[in-house]
Tab-separated table of C-alpha atoms in Angstrom:
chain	number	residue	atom	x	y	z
A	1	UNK	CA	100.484	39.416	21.756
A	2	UNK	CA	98.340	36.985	19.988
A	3	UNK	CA	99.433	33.818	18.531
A	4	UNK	CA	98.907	33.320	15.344
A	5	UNK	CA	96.307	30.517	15.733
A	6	UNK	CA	94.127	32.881	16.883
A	7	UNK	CA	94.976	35.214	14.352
A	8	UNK	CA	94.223	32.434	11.542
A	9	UNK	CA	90.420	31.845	13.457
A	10	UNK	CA	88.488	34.612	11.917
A	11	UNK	CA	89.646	34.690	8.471
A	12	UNK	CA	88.876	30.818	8.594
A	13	UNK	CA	85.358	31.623	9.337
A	14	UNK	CA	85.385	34.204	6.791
A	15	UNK	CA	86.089	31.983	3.944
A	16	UNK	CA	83.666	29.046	5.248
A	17	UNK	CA	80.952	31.694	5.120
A	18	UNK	CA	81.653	32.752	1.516
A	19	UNK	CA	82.153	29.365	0.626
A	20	UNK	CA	78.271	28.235	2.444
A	21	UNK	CA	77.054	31.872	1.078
A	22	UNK	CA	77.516	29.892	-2.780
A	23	UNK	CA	76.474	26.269	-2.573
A	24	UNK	CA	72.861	27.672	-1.243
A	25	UNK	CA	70.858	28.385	-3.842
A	26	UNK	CA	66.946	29.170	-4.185
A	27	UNK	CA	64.922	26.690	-6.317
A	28	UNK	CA	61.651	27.557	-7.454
A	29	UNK	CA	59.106	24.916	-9.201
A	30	UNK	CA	55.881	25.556	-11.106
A	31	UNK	CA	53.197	22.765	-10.046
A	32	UNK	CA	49.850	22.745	-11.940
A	33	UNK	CA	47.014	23.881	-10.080
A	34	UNK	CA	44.667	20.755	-9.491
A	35	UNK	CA	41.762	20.862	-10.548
A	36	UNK	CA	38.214	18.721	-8.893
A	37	UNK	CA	36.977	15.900	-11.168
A	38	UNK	CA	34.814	15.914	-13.813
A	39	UNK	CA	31.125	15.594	-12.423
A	40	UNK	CA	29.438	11.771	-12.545
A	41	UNK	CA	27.721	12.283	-15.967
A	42	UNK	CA	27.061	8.700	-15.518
A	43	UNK	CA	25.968	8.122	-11.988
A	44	UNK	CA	22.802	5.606	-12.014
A	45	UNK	CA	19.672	8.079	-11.108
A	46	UNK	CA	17.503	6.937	-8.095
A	47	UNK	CA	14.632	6.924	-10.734
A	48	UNK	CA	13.862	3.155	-12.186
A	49	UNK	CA	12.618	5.047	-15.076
A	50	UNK	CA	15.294	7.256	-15.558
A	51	UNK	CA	15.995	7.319	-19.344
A	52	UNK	CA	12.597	5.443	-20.516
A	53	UNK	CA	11.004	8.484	-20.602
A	54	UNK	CA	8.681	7.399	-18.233
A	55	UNK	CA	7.305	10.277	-15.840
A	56	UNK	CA	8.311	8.291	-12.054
A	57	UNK	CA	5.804	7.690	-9.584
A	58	UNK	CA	5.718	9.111	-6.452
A	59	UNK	CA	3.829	6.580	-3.538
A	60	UNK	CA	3.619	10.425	-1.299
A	61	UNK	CA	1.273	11.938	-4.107
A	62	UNK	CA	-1.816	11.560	-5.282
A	63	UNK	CA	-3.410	12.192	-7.999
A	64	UNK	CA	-0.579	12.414	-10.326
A	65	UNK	CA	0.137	15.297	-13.111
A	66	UNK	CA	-1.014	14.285	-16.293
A	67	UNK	CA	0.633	11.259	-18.167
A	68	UNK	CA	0.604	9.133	-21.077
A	69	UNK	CA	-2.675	7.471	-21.250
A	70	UNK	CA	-1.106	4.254	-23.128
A	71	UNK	CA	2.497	3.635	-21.805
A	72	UNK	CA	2.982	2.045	-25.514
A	73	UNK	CA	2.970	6.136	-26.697
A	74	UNK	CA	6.418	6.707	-24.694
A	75	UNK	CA	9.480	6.876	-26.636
A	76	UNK	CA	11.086	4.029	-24.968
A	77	UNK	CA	12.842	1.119	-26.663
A	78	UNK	CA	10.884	-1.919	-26.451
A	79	UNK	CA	12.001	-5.419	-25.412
A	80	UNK	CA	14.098	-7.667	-27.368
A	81	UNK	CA	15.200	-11.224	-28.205
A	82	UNK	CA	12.839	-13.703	-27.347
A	83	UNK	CA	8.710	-13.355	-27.547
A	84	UNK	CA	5.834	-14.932	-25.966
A	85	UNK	CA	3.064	-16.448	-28.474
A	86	UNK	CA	-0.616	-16.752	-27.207
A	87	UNK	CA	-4.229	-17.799	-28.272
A	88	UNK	CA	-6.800	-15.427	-28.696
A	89	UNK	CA	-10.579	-15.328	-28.065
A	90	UNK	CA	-12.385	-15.316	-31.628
A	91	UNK	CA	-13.897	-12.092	-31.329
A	92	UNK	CA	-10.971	-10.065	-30.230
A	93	UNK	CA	-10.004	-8.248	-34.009
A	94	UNK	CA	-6.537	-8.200	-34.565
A	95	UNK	CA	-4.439	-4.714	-35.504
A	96	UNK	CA	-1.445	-3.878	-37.221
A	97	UNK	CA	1.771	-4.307	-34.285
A	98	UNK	CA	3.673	-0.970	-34.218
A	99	UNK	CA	7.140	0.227	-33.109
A	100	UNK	CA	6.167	0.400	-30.012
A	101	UNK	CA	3.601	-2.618	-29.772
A	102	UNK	CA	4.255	-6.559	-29.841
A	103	UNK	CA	0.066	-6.789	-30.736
A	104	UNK	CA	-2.781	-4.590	-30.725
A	105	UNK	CA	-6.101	-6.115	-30.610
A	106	UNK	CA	-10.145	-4.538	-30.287
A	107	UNK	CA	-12.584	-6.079	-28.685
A	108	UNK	CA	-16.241	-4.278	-30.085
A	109	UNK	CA	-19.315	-3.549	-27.298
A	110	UNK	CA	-22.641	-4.132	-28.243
A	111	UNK	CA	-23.593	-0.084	-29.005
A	112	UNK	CA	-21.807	1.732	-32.293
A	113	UNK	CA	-18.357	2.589	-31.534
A	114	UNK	CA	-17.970	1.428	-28.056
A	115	UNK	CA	-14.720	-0.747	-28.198
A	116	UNK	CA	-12.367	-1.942	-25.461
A	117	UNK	CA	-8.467	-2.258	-26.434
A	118	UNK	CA	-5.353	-4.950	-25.784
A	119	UNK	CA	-2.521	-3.395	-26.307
A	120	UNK	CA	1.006	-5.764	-25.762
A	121	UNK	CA	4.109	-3.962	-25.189
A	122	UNK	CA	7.063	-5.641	-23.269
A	123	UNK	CA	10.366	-3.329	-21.909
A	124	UNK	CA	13.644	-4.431	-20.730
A	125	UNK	CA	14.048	-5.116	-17.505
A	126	UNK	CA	10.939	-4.499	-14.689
A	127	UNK	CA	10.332	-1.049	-15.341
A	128	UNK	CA	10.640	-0.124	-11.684
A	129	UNK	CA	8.621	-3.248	-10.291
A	130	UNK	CA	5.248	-4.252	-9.889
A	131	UNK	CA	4.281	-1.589	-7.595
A	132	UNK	CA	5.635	0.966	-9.970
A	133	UNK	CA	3.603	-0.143	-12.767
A	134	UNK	CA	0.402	-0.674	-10.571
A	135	UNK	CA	0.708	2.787	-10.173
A	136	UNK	CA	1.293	4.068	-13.411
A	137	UNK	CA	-1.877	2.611	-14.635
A	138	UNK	CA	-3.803	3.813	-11.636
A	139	UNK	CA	-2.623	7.066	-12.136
A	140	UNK	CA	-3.561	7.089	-15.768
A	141	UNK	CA	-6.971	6.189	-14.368
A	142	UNK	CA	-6.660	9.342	-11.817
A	143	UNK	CA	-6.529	6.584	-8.891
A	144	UNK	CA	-4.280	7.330	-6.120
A	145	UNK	CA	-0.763	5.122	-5.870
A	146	UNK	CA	-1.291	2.051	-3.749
A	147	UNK	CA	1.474	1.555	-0.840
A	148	UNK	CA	3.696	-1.569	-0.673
A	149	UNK	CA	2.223	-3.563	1.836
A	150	UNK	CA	-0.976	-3.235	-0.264
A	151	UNK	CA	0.267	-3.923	-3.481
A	152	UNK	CA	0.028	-8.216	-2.955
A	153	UNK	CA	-3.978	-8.140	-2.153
A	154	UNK	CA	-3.883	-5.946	-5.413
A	155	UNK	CA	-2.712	-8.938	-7.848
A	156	UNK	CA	-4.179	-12.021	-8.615
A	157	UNK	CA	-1.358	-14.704	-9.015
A	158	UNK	CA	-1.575	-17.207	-12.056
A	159	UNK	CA	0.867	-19.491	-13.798
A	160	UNK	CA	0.867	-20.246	-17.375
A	161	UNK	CA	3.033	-23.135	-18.185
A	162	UNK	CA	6.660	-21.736	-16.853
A	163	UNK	CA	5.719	-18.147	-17.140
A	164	UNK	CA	4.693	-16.515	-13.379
A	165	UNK	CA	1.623	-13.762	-14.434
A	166	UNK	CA	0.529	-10.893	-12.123
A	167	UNK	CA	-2.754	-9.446	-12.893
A	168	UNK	CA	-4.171	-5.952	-11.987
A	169	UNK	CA	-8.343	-4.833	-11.802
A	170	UNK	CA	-8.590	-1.409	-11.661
A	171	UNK	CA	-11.610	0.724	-12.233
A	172	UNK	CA	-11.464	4.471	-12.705
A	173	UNK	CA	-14.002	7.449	-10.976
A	174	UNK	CA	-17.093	7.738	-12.581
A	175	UNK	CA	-16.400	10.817	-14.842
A	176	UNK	CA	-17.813	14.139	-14.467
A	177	UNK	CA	-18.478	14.775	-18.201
A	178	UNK	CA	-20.881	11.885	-18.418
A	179	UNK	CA	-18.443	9.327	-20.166
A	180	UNK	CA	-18.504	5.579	-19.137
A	181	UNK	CA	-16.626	4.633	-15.983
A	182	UNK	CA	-13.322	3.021	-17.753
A	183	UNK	CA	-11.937	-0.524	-16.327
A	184	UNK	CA	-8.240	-1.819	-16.631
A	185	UNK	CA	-7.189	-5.512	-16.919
A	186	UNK	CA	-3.466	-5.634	-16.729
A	187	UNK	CA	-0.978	-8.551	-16.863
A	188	UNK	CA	2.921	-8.174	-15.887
A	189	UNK	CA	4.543	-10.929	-17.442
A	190	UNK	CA	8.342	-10.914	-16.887
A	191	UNK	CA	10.520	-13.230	-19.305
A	192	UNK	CA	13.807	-13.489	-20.649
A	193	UNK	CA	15.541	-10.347	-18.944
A	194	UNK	CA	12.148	-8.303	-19.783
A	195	UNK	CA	8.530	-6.972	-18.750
A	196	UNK	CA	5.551	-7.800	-20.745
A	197	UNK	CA	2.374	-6.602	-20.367
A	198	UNK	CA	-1.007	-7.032	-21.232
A	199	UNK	CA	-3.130	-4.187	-21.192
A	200	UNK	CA	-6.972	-4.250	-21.724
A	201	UNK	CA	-8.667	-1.318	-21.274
A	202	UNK	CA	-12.218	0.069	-22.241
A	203	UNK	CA	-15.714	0.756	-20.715
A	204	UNK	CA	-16.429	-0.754	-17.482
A	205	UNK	CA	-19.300	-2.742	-18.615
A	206	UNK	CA	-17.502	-4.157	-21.761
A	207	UNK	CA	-14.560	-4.901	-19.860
A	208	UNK	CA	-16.285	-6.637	-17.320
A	209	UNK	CA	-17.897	-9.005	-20.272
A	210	UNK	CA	-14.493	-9.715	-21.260
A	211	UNK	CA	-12.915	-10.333	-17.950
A	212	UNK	CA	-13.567	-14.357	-18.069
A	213	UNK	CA	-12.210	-14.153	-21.741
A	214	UNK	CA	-9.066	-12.147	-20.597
A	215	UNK	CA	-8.451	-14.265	-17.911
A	216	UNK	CA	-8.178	-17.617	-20.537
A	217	UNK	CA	-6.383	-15.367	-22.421
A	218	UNK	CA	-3.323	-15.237	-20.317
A	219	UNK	CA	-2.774	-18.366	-19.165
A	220	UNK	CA	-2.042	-18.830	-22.840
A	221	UNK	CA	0.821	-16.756	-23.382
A	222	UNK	CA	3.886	-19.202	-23.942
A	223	UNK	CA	7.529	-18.575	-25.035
A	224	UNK	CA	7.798	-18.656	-28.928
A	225	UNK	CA	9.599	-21.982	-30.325
């Protein structure tokens, strides 16, 4: 007969088994669903101009769509804190500064209505560079970009007092509709954290008259006491 261990052996297991059947019990958990990150509204844009409203200039391209013909017409805030000061020539007539201008001056030809114009704006910071903004006025002349490794035979260096000033000659095609040829004297003077430029532009004769003049001109632009 059997002993009564063995007899005791299954109902032992029995009542472990109902005993593990309770203590395991099936937990369930709700975990949000994740969701990806909000896009980089801020990232920086590879454009310099991004946010001046100033079309950007491709080096690949040429000629370039149509743009502003006076960068001082783009809504884009203008330079501030400190200003230069300079010394005109006496025939240069002086107009009223705008929004969007530091100075505006008119230089009169020698025929009725034929006028070159100085226009001063200054932006912060270098508004892409000096090649960038040889560009932009080429382009406004329907000139095609200049490379890099061009762009220092393309500047005339001067110095005026502490100020470094790097100055453009650019002369457009002869126009189809008859027009006069039009001729671009442009300074880049950068100072106190901005760009400031010095723009004459006007027929290529009258601008060429003017060039000596323009030239004196700014290596007079000082910082304002």
């Amino acid at each position: 007969m059997p002993s009564r261990r063995l007899l005791l052996l299954p109902a032992l297991a029995a009542l472990l088994a109902a005993s593990g059947c309770r203590d395991a019990k099936i937990a369930t958990y709700r975990v949000p669903r994740e969701t990806p990150p909000p896009a980089a509204a801020n990232a920086q844009s590879a454009d310099p101009h991004a946010g001046l409203g100033i079309p950007p200039v491709n080096a690949a391209s040429s000629p370039a769509p149509a743009m502003p013909t006076d960068m001082a017409s783009t809504a884009v805030p203008t330079a501030s804190g400190g200003d230069l000061s300079w010394t005109t020539p006496a025939n240069w007539q002086s107009r009223a500064a705008s929004a969007m201008r530091k100075a505006t001056f008119i230089i009169p030809g020698e025929s009725a209505g034929e006028q070159a114009e100085l226009a001063v704006t200054a932006f912060p910071g270098d508004v892409g560079g000096n090649l960038a903004n040889v560009n932009r006025w080429r382009q406004q002349l329907q000139l095609a970009p200049i490379s890099a490794s061009e762009l220092d035979s393309a500047l005339t260096h001067l110095h005026a007092g502490d100020l470094h000033i790097d100055v453009a000659e650019l002369l457009g095609p002869v126009p189809a509709d008859g027009k006069p040829r039009q001729r671009v004297l442009g300074a880049i003077v950068p100072f106190n954290g901005a760009t400031w430029f010095f723009k004459l532009t006007g027929p290529d004769a009258l601008v060429s008259r003017e060039k000596s003049a323009y030239l004196a001109f700014v290596q007079t632009i000082r910082p304002s006491r």
